[in-house]
mmCIF file of C-alpha atoms and ligand atoms in Angstrom:
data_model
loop_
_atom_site.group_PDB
_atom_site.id
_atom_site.type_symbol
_atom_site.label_atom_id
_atom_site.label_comp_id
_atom_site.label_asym_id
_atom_site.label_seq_id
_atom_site.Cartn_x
_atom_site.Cartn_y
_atom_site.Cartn_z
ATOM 1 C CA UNK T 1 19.555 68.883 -7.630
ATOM 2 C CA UNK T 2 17.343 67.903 -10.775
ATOM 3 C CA UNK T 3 15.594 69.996 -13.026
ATOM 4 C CA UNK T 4 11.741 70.045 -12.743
ATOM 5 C CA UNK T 5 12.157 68.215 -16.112
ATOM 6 C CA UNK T 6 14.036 65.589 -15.054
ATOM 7 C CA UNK T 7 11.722 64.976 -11.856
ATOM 8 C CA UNK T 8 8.456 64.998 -14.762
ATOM 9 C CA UNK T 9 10.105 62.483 -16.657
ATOM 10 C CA UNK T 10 11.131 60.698 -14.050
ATOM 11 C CA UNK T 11 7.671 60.601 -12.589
ATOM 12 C CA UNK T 12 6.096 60.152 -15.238
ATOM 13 C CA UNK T 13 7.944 57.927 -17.556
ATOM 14 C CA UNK T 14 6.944 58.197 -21.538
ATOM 15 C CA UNK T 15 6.663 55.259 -23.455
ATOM 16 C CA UNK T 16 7.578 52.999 -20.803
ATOM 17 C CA UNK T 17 7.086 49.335 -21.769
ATOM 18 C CA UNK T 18 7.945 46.515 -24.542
ATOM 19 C CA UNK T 19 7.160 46.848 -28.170
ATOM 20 C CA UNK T 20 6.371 42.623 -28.714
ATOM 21 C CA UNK T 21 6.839 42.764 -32.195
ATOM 22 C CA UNK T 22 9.903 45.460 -32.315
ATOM 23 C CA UNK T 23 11.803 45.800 -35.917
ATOM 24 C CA UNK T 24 15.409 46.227 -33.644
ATOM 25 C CA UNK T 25 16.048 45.667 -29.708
ATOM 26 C CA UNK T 26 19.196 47.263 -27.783
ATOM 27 C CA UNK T 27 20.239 46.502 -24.734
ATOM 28 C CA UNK T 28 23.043 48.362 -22.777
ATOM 29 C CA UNK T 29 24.679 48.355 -19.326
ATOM 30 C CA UNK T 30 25.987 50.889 -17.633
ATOM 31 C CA UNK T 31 30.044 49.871 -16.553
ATOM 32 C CA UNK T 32 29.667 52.354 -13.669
ATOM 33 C CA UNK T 33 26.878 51.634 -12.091
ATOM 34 C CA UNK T 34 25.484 48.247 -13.464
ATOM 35 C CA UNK T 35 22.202 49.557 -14.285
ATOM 36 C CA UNK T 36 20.800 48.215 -17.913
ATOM 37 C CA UNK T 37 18.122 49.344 -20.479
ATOM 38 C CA UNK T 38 16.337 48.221 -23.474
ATOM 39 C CA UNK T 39 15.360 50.042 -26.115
ATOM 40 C CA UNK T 40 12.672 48.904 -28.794
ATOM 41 C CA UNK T 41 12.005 50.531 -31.904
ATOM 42 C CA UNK T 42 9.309 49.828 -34.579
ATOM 43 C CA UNK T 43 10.444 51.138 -38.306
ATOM 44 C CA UNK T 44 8.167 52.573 -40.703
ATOM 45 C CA UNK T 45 9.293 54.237 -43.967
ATOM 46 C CA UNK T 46 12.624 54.355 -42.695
ATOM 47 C CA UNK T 47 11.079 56.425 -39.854
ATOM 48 C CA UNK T 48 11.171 55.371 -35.992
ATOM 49 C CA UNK T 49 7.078 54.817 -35.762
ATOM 50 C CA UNK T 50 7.441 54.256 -32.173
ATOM 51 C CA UNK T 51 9.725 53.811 -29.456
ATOM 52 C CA UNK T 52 10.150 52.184 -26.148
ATOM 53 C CA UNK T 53 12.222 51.088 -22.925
ATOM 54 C CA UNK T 54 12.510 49.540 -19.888
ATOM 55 C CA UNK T 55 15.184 50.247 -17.845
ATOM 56 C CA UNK T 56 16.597 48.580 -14.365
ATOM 57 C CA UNK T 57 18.189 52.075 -13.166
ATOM 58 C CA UNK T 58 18.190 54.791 -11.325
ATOM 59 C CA UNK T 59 16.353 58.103 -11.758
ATOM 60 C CA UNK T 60 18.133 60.016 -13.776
ATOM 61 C CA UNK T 61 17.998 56.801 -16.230
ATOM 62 C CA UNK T 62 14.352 56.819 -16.041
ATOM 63 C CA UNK T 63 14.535 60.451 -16.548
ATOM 64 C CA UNK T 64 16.528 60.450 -20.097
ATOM 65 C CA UNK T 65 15.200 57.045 -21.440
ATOM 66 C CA UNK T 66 11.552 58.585 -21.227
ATOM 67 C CA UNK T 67 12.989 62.058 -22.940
ATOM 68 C CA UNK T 68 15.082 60.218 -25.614
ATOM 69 C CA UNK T 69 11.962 58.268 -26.705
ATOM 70 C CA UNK T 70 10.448 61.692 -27.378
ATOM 71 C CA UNK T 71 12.797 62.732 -29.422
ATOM 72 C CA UNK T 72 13.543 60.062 -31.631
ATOM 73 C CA UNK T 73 9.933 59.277 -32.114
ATOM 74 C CA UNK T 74 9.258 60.399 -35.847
ATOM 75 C CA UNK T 75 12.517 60.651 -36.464
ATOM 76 C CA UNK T 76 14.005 59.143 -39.252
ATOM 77 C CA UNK T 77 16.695 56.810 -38.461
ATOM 78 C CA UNK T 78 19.311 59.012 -40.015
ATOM 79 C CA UNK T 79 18.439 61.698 -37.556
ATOM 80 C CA UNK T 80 17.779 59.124 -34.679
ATOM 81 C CA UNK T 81 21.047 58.146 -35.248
ATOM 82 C CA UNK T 82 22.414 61.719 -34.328
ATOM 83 C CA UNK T 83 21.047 62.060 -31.207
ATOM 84 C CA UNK T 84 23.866 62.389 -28.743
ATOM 85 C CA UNK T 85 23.398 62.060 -24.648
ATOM 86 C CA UNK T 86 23.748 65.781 -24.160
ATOM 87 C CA UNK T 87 20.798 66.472 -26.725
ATOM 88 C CA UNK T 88 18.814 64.237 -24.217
ATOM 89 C CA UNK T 89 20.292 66.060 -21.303
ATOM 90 C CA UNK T 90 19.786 69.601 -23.007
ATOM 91 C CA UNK T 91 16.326 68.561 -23.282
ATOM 92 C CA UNK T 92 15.962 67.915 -19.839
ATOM 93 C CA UNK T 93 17.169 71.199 -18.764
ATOM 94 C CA UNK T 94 20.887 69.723 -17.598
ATOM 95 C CA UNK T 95 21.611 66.876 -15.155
ATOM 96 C CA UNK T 96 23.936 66.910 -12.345
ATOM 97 C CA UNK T 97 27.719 66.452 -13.349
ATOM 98 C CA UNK T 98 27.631 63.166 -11.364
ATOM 99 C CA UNK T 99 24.594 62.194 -13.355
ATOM 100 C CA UNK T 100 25.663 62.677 -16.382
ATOM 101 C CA UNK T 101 26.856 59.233 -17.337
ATOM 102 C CA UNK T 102 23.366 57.981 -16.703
ATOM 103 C CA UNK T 103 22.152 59.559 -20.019
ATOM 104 C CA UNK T 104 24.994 57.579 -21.878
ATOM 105 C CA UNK T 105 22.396 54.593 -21.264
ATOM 106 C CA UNK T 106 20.128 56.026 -23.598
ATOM 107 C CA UNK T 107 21.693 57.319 -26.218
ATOM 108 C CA UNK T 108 23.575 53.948 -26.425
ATOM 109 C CA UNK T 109 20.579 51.727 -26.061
ATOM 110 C CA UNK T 110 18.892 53.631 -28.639
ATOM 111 C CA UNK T 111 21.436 53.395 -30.520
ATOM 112 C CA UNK T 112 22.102 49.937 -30.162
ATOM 113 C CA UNK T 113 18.356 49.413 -30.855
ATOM 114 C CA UNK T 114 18.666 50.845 -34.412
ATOM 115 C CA UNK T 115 22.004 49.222 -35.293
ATOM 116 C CA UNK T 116 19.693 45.906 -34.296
ATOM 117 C CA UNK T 117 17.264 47.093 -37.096
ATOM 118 C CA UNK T 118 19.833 47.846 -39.652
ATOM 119 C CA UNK T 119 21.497 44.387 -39.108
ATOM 120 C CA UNK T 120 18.277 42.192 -39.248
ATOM 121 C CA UNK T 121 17.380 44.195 -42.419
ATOM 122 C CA UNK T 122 20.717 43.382 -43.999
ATOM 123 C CA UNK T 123 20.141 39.705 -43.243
ATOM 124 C CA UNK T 124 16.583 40.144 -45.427
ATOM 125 C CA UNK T 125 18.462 41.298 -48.271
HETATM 126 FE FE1 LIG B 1 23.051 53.863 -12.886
HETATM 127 FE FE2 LIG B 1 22.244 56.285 -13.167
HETATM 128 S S1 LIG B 1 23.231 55.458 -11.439
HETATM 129 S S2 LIG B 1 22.195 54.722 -14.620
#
């Protein structure tokens, strides 16, 4: 049913853990299943220096929250802005249809991670 990909990930979570001093924190819930993550980023140069999660879901969850941190790591925020859930699910070599609303927990959690950044940094100003 899963990819070899997915079951790596999964088993092996990337960057699995809290940043204590993060620049932005997002955390998300997913309506359909209840399951939440949190994203933490830590900004450099306008660039995502690193990236992390922790996550109270299911495998698939596990699965794309580990692959997303891989690809937004070095990105710029721009770019890390742009990553959708089906990038993260392309990466993984496709999820199950009945899956796929797992890897909106990523994408959003990222995403709300960054829009945490953006609005702290506007508060500096
Ligand atoms: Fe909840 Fe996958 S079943 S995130």
């Amino acid at each position: 049913m899963y990819s070899e990909k997915v079951m790596d990930h999964f088993r092996n979570p990337r960057n699995i853990g809290e940043i204590p001093d993060a620049d932005g924190v997002g955390t998300v819930g997913n309506p359909v299943c209840g399951d939440l993550m949190t994203m933490y980023i830590k900004v450099e140069d306008a660039t995502l220096k690193d990236v992390k999660f922790k996550t109270f879901g299911c495998g698939a969850a596990v699965a794309t929250s580990s692959m997303i941190t891989e690809l937004a790591k070095g990105k710029t925020i721009e770019e890390a802005l742009k990553i959708t859930r089906s990038d993260v699910a392309d990466s993984l070599g496709g999820l199950p249809p009945i899956k796929m609303h797992c890897s909106n927990l990523a994408a959003d959690a990222l995403h709300a991670a960054i829009n945490d950044y953006l609005k702290k940094r506007e508060a500096e100003k």
